[in-house]
Coordinates of C-alpha atoms in Angstrom, one line a residue:
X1 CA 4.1 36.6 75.9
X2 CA 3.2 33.4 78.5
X3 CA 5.1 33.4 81.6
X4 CA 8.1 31.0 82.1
X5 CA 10.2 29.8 84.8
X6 CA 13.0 32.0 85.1
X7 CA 16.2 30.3 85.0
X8 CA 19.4 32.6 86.3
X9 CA 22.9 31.8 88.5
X10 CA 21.6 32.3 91.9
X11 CA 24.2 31.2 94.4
X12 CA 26.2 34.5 94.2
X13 CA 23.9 37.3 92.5
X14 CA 20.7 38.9 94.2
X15 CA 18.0 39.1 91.4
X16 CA 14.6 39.9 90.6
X17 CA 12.2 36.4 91.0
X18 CA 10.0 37.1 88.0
X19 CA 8.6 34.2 85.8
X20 CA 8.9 36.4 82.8
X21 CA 11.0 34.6 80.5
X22 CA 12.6 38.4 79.3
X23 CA 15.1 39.4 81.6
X24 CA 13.2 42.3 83.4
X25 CA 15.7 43.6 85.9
X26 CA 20.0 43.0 86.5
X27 CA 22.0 41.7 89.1
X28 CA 22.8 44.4 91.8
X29 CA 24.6 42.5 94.1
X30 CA 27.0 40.2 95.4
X31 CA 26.0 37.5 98.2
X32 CA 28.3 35.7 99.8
X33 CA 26.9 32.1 101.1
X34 CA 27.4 33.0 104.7
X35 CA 24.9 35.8 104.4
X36 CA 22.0 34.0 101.6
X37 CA 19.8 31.5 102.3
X38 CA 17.9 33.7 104.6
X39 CA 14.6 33.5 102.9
X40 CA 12.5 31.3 101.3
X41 CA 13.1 33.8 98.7
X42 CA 16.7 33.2 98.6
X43 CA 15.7 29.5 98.9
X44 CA 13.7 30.2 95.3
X45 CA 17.0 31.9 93.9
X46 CA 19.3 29.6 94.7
X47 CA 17.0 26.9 92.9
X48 CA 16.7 28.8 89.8
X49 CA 20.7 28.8 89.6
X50 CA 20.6 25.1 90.0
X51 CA 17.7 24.7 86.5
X52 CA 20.2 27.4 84.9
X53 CA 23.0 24.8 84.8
X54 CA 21.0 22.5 83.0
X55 CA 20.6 25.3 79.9
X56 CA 24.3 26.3 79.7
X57 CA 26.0 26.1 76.9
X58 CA 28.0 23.3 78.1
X59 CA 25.2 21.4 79.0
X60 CA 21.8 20.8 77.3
X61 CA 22.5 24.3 75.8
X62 CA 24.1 22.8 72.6
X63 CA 27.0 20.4 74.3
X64 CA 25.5 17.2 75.4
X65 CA 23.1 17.5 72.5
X66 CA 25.3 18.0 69.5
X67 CA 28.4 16.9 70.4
X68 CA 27.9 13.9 72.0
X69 CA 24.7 12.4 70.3
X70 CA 24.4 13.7 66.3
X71 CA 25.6 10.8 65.0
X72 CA 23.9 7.3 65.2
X73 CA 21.7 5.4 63.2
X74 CA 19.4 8.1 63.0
X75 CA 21.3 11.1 62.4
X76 CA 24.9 12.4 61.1
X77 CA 26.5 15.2 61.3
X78 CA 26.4 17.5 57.6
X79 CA 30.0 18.3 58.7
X80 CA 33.0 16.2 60.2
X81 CA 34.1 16.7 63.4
X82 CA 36.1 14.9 66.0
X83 CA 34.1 15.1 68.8
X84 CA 30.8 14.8 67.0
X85 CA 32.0 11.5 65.2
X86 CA 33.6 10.0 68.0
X87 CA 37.4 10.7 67.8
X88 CA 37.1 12.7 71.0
X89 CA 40.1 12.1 73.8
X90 CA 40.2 13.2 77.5
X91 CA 42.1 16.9 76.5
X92 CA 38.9 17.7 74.4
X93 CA 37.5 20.6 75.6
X94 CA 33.8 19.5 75.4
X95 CA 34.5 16.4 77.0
X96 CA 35.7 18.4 80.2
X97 CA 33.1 21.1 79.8
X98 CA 30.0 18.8 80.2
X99 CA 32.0 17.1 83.4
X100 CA 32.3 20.6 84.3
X101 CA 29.4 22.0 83.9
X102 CA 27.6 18.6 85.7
X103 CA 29.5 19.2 88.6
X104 CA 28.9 23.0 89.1
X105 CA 24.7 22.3 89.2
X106 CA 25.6 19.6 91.9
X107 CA 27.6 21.7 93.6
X108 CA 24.8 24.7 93.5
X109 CA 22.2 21.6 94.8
X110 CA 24.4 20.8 97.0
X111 CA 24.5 24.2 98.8
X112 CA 21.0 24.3 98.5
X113 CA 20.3 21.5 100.2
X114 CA 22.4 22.3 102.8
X115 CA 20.9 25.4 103.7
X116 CA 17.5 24.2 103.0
X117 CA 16.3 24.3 106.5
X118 CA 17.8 27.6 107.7
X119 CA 15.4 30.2 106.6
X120 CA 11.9 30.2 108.8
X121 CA 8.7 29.6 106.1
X122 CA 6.0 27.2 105.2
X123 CA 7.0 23.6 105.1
X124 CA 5.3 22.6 102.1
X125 CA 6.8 24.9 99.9
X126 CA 10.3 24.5 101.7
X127 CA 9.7 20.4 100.7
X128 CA 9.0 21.5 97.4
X129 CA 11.9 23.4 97.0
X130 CA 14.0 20.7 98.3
X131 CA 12.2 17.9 96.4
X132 CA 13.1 19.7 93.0
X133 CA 16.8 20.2 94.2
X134 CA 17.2 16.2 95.1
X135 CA 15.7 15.7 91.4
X136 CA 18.1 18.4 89.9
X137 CA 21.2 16.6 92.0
X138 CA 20.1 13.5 90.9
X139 CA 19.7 14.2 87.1
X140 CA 22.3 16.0 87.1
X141 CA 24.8 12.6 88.8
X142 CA 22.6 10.6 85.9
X143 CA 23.7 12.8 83.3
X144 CA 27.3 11.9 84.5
X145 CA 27.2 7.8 85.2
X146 CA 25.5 7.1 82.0
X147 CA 28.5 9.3 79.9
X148 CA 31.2 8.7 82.3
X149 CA 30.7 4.9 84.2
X150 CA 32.1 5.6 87.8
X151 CA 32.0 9.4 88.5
X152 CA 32.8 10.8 92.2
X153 CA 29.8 10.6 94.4
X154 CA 29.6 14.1 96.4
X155 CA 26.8 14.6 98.6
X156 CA 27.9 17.8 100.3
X157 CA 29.2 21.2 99.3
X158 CA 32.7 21.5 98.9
X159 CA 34.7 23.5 102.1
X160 CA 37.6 24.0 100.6
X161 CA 39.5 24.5 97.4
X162 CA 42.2 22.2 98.5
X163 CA 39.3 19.8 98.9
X164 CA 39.5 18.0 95.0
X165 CA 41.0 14.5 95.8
X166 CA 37.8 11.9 95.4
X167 CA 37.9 8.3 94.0
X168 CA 35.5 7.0 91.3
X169 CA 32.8 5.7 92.9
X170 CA 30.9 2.3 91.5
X171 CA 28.3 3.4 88.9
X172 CA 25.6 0.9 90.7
X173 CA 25.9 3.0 93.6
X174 CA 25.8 6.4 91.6
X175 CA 22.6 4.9 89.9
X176 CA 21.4 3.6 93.6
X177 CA 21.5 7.8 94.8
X178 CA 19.8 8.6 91.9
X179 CA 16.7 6.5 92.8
X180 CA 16.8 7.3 96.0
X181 CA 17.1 11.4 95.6
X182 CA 14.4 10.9 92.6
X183 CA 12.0 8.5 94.8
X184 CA 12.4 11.2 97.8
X185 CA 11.4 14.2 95.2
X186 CA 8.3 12.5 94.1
X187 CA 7.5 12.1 97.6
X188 CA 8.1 15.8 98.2
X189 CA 6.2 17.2 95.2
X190 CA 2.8 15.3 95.6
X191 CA 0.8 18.7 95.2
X192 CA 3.1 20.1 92.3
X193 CA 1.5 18.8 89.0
X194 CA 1.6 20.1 85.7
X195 CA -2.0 21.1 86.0
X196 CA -1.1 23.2 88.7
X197 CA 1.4 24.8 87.3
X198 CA 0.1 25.3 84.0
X199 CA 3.5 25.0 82.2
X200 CA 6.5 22.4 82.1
X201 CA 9.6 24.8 82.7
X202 CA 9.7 23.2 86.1
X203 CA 9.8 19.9 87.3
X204 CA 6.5 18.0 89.0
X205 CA 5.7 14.7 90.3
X206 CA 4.7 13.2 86.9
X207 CA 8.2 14.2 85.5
X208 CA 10.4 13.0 88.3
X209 CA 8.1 9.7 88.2
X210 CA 8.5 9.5 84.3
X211 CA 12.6 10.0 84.8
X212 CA 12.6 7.6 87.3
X213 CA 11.1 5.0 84.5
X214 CA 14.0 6.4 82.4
X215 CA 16.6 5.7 85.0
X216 CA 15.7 2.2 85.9
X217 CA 15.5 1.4 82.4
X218 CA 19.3 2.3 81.7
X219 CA 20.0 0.3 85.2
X220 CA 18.3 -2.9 83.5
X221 CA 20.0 -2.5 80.5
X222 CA 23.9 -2.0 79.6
X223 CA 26.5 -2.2 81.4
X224 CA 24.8 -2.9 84.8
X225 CA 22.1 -5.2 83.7
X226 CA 19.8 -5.4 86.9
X227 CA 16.9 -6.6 84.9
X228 CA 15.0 -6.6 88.2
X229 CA 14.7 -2.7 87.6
X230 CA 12.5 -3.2 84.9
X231 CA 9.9 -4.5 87.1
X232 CA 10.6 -1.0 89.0
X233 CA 10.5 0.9 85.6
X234 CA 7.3 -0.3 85.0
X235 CA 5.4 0.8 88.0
X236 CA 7.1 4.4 87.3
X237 CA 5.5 4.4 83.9
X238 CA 2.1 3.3 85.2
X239 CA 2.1 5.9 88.1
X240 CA 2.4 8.7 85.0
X241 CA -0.3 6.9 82.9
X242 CA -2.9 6.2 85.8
X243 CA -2.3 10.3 87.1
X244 CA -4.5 11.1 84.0
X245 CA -2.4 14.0 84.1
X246 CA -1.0 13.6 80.7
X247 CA -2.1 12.5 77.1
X248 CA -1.1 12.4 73.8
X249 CA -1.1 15.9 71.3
X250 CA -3.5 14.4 68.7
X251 CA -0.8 16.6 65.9
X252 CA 2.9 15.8 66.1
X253 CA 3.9 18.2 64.8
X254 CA 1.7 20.7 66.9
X255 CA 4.4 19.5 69.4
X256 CA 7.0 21.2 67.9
X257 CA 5.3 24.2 66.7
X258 CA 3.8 24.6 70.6
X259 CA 8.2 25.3 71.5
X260 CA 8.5 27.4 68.2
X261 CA 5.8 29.8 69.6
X262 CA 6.4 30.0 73.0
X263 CA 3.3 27.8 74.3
X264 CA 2.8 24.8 76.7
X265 CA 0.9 21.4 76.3
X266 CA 1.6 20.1 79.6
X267 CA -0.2 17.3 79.0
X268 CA 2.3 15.7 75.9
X269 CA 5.2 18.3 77.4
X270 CA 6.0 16.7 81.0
X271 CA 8.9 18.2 81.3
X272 CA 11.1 21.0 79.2
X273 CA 13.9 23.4 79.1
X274 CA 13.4 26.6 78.4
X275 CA 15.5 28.7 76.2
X276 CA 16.2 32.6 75.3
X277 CA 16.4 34.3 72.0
X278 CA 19.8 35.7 72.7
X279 CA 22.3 36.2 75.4
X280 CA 21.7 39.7 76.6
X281 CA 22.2 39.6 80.2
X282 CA 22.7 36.2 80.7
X283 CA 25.8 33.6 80.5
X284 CA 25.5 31.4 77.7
X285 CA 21.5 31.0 78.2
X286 CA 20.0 31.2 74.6
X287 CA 19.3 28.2 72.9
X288 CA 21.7 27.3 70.6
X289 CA 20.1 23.4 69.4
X290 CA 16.4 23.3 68.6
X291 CA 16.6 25.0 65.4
X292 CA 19.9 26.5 64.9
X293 CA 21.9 23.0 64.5
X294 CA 18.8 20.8 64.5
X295 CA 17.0 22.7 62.2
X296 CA 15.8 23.6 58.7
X297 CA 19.2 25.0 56.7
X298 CA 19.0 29.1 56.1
X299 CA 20.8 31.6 56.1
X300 CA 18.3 34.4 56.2
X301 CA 17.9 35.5 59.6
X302 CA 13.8 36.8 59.2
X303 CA 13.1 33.3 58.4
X304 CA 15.5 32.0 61.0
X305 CA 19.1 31.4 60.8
X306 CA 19.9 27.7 61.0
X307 CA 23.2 25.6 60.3
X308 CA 21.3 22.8 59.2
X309 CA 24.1 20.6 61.0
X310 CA 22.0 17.6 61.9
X311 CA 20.8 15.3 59.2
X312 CA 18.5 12.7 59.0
X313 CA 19.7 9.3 57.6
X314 CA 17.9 7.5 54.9
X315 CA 17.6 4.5 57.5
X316 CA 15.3 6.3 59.6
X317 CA 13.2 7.8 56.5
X318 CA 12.7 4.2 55.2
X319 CA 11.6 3.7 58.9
X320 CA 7.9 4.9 58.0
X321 CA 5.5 2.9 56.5
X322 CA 4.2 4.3 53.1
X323 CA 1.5 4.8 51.6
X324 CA 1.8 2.0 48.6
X325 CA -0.7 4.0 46.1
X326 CA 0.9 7.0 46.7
X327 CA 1.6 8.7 43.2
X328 CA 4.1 11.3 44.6
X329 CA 7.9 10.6 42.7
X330 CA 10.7 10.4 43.8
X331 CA 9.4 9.6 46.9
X332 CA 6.3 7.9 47.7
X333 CA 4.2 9.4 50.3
X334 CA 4.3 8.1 54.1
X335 CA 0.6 6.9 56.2
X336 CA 2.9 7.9 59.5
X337 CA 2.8 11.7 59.7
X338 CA 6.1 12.2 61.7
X339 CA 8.2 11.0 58.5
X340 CA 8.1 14.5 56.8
X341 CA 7.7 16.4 59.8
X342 CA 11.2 14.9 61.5
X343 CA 12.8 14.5 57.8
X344 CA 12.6 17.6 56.2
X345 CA 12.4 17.4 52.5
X346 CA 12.9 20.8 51.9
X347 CA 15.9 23.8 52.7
X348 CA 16.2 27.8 52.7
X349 CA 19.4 27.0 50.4
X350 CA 21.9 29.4 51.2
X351 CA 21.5 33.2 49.9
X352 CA 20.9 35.7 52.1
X353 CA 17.2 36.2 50.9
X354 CA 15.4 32.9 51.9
X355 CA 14.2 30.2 48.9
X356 CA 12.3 27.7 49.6
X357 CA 13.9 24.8 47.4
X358 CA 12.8 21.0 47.9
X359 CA 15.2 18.2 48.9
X360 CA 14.4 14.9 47.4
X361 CA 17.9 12.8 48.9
X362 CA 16.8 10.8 51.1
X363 CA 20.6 10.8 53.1
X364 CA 19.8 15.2 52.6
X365 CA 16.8 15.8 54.6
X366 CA 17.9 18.3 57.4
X367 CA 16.5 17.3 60.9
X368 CA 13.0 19.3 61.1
X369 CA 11.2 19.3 64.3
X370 CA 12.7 22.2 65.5
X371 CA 11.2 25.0 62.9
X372 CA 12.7 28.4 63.2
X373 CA 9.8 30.1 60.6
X374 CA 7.5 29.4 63.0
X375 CA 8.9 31.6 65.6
X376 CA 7.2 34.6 67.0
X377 CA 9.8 36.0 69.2
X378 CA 11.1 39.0 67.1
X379 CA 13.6 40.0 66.3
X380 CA 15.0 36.5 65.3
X381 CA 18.4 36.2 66.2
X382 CA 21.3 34.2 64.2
X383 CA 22.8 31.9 67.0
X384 CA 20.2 31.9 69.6
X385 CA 16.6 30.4 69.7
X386 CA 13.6 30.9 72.2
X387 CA 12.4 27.1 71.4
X388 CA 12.3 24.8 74.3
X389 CA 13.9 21.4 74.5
X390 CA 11.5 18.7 76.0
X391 CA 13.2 16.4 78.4
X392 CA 10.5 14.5 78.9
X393 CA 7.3 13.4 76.6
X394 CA 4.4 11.4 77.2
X395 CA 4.9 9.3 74.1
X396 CA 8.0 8.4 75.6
X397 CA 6.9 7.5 79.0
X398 CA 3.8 5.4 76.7
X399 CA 6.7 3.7 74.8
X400 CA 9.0 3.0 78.4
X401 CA 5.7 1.3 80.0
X402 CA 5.3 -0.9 76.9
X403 CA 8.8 -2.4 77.0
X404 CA 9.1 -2.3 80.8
X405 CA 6.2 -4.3 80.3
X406 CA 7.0 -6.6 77.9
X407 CA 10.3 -7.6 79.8
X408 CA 8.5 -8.3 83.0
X409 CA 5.2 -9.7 81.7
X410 CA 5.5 -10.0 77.6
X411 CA 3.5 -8.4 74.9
X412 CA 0.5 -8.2 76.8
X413 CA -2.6 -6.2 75.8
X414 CA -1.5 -3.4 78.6
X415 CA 2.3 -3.4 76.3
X416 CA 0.4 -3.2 72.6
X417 CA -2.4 -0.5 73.9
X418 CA 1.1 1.9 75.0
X419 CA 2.9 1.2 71.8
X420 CA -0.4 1.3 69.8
X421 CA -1.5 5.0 71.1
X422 CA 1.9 6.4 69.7
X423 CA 1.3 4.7 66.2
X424 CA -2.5 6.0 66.3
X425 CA -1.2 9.6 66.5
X426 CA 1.3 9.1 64.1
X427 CA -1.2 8.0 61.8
X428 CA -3.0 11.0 62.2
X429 CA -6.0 8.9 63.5
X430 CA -6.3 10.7 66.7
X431 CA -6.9 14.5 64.4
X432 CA -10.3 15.8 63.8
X433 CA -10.4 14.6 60.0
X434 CA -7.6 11.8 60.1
X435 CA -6.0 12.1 56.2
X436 CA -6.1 8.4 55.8
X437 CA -8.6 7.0 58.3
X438 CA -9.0 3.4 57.0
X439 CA -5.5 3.3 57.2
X440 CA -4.6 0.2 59.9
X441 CA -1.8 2.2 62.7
X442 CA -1.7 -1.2 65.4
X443 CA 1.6 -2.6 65.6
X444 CA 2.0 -6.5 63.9
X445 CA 0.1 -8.6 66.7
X446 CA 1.3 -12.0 67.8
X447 CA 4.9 -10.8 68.1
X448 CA 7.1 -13.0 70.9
X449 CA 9.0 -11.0 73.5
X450 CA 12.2 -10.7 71.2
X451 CA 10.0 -9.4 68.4
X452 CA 8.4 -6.8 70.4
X453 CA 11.0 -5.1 71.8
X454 CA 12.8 -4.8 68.3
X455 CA 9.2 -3.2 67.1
X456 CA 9.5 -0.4 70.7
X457 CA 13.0 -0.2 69.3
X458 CA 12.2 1.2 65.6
X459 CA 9.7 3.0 67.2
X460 CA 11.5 5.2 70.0
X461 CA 13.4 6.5 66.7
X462 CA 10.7 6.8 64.7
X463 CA 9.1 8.9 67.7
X464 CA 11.9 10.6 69.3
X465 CA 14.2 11.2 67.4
X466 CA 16.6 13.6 67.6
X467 CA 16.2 14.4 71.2
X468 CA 19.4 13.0 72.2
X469 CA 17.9 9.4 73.6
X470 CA 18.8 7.1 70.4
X471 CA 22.8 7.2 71.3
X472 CA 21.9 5.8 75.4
X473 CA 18.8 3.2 73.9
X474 CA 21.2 1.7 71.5
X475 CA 24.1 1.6 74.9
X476 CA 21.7 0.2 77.2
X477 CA 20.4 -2.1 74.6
X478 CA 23.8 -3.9 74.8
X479 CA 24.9 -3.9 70.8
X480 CA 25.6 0.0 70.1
X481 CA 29.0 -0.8 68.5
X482 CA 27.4 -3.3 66.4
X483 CA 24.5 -1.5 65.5
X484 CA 26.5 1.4 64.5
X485 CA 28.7 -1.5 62.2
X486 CA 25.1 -2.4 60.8
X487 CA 24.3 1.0 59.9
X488 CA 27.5 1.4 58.2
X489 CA 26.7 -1.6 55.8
X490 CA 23.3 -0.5 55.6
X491 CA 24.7 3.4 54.2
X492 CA 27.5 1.9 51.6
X493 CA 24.7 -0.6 50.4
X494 CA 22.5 2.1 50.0
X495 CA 23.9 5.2 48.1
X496 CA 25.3 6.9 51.9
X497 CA 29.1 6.7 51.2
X498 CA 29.8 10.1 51.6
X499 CA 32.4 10.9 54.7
X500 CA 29.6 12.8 57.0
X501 CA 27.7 9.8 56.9
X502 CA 30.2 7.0 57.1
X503 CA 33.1 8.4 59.5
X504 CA 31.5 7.7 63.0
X505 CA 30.3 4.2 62.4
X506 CA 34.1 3.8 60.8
X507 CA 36.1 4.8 63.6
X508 CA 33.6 4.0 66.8
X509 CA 34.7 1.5 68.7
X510 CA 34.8 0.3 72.5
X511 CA 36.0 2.5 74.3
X512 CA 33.0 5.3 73.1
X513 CA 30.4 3.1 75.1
X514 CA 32.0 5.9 77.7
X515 CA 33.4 9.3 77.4
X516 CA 36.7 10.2 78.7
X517 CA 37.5 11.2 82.2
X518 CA 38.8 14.8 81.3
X519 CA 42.9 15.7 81.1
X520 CA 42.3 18.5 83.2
X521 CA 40.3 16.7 86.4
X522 CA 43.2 13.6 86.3
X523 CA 45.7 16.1 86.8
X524 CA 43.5 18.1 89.7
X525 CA 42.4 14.6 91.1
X526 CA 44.9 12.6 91.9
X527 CA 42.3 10.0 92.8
X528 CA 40.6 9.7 89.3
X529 CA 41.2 6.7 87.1
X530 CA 40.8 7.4 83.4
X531 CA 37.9 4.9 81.1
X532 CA 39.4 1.8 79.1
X533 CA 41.3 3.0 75.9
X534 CA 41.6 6.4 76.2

């Protein structure tokens, strides 16, 4: 098995510091804070329990990921539920739980950075160390403004329980921390690449520069709309590109496979989280997403249990161009190789004993990058998966340089070559024996600004799809409620009027450009406000 990072709470339990992603040893201890944070060891520990936050359950561990992004344009829900369709209000427990669960890894960075100088070791570790925790605080505030608006801003640890009264503060400024936490990690972790480390389970230079590309993007875009931060967003983008230390995985689907079977490609893979087959020995640790709700439908646990909960639309299968002399019925084949990999035209069905049976529907295809037959982590188990969740591609960052670019700049030659490498390994041009290599994979040329970015927007969903970034694109693109509308005339004029598909874009309206300030904080917090219409 390949070493991992090992992600486990640190700020109370004394534990081994092992890479191994199989827990090797238990907690033996208890730690109080005034006695940790001796040793740069303890340092170590009490970053690990700041990357565990991120994989709860509550977090990217299924919450964020299924219940607040399955249904857009690009993807519905195969069952109707409140929260996942956007009837969610401020007593909802998963609206409170990813508030929660934001604010416990801020408050674990928090004590880490405030103990960050008391153990005696070498500063360049120490600076790496504190570099990822400012990155960790910082996503972790992101995460927050870009659901919430205006979030309390806390820079310290807490000193007392009695210590819960903050105010909102302004989401510019949140966002304003955020770049300056982020720009202050990259600074820090000049000599932590992903070539160094050999594996993305931890974040590097590239990765915090690549984020910080994301992060201005959303700045320059809704509701803040400092469209001087796209200037900002391109030099990011461009730091990542000119490191060399990252290129495209000729096979997309290799990408997937590579987090089914427990192996890195650092180089398309800047940055991941890593998941464990089951719970034993941890708090709500396994994966629980990448491919047991966004997976292949099963119920056979040898081939790999799966809900099948996230489905593809037909409007992002008729995304991909096909192939016009294709012979295959009902539907014709596609030149763009991530069509049948992301829509999966075939299911387990539902006996116990595993049947392969083909899915024709276009509105039926069960989200498929996440493949739990693939998986070589035995035994399988039926609610947890080892398959990691990247937070962080290279096609993206390629796709984020090409429309930073074409908002400062235009469609320039640097904008089409970014946009044009995705498409050629889409195409399959970039494989040893490319399946249709006459075929031409270069976006339309001559498009006008306007024209361009609607091309980068088809193709973010084309090329990322269902890795929670289509909900905050279509936000900071300034017309989710409308595009959701569009999609809803789009599924009744095309044979999608069944409930699953049509509730969200029904009821959505206004007020779920933000989520709900959570029941329980207001009535803790006498300083929070709650969001418009809730």
């Amino acid at each position: 098995m390949m070493k991992k990072i090992f992600f486990i709470l640190a700020m109370v339990l004394l534990v081994s510091s092992s890479c191994q992603k199989i827990l090797d040893t238990k907690p033996t201890d208890f730690i109080t804070p005034e006695s940790f944070y001796a040793t740069a060891a303890d340092l170590q520990i009490a970053l690990n329990g700041v990357y565990s936050q991120l994989i709860d359950v509550d977090c990217y561990g299924n919450n964020y990921l299924y219940m607040f992004n399955t249904n857009t344009d690009e993807s519905y829900g195969f069952t109707v539920d409140l929260v996942t369709s956007y009837q969610y209000v401020p007593t909802d427990a998963k609206v409170n739980l990813l508030w929660n669960s934001s604010y416990i890894g801020i408050e674990r960075a928090n004590m880490l950075l405030a103990n960050i100088n008391k153990p005696t070791m070498d500063e360049t570790k120490r600076g790496i160390i504190k570099g990822e925790a400012l990155f960790l605080r910082a996503y972790f505030y992101f995460l927050l403004v870009s659901n919430y608006g205006d979030v309390p801003l806390k820079l310290n640890p807490t000193s007392s329980v009695k210590d819960v009264d903050l105010a909102r503060t302004p989401a510019k400024d949140v966002y304003d921390q955020i770049v300056k936490d982020m720009t202050t990690a990259e600074s820090l972790l000049q000599t932590q690449t992903a070539t160094s480390l050999g594996y993305g389970g931890k974040v590097t230079k590239t990765a915090v520069e690549g984020i910080l590309a994301r992060v201005c993007l959303y700045m320059a875009g809704f509701p803040l709309n400092q469209t001087d931060k796209y200037q900002e967003a391109l030099y990011w983008a461009k730091k990542v590109v000119d490191s060399k230390e990252h290129a495209l995985n000729p096979d997309y689907s290799q990408i997937f496979l590579n987090y089914a079977t427990n192996k890195y490609d650092v180089k398309e893979s800047i940055w991941e989280l890593e998941f464990f087959r089951d719970n034993n020995g941890f708090a709500n640790k396994g994966g629980t997403y990448a491919g047991r709700f966004c997976g292949i439908r099963c119920n056979d646990v040898s081939v790999g249990y799966s809900t099948g909960s996230i489905v593809a639309t037909r409007k992002l299968f008729d995304l991909y161009q096909i192939n016009p002399a294709s012979t295959t019925t009902p539907n014709k084949a596609s030149f763009d190789l991530r069509r049948d990999w992301n829509c999966a035209n075939y299911t387990w069905g539902t006996a116990t004993v595993a049947k392969k049976t083909a899915v024709t529907s276009t509105w039926l295809m069960c989200a498929g990058k996440w493949r739990r037959e693939y998986e070589e982590v035995m035994p399988k188990n039926s609610n947890y998966t080892p398959q990691n969740f990247p937070m962080l591609r290279y096609s993206d960052v390629l796709l984020m340089l090409a429309e930073a670019e074409n908002e400062v700049n235009g469609p320039t030659a640097l904008a089409y070559d970014a946009v044009n490498q995705v498409r050629r390994r889409a195409y399959g041009l970039l494989l040893p024996v490319p399946p249709s290599p006459t075929v031409n994979a270069a976006l339309t040329p001559g498009l006008n600004k306007t024209q361009f970015l609607d091309a980068i927007k088809l193709e973010r969903s084309k090329e990322l799809c269902f890795e929670a970034l289509r909900r905050p694109d279509l936000i900071r693109w300034g017309n989710f409620i409308g595009d959701m509308k569009t999609f809803l005339a789009y599924a009744i004029a095309n044979g999608g009027n069944n409930t699953t598909i049509t509730t969200a874009s029904r009821v959505i309206t206004e007020r779920n450009l933000l989520l709900p300030i959570p029941s329980y904080d207001l009535s803790l917090n006498k300083l929070l406000t709650q969001n418009p219409g809730y």
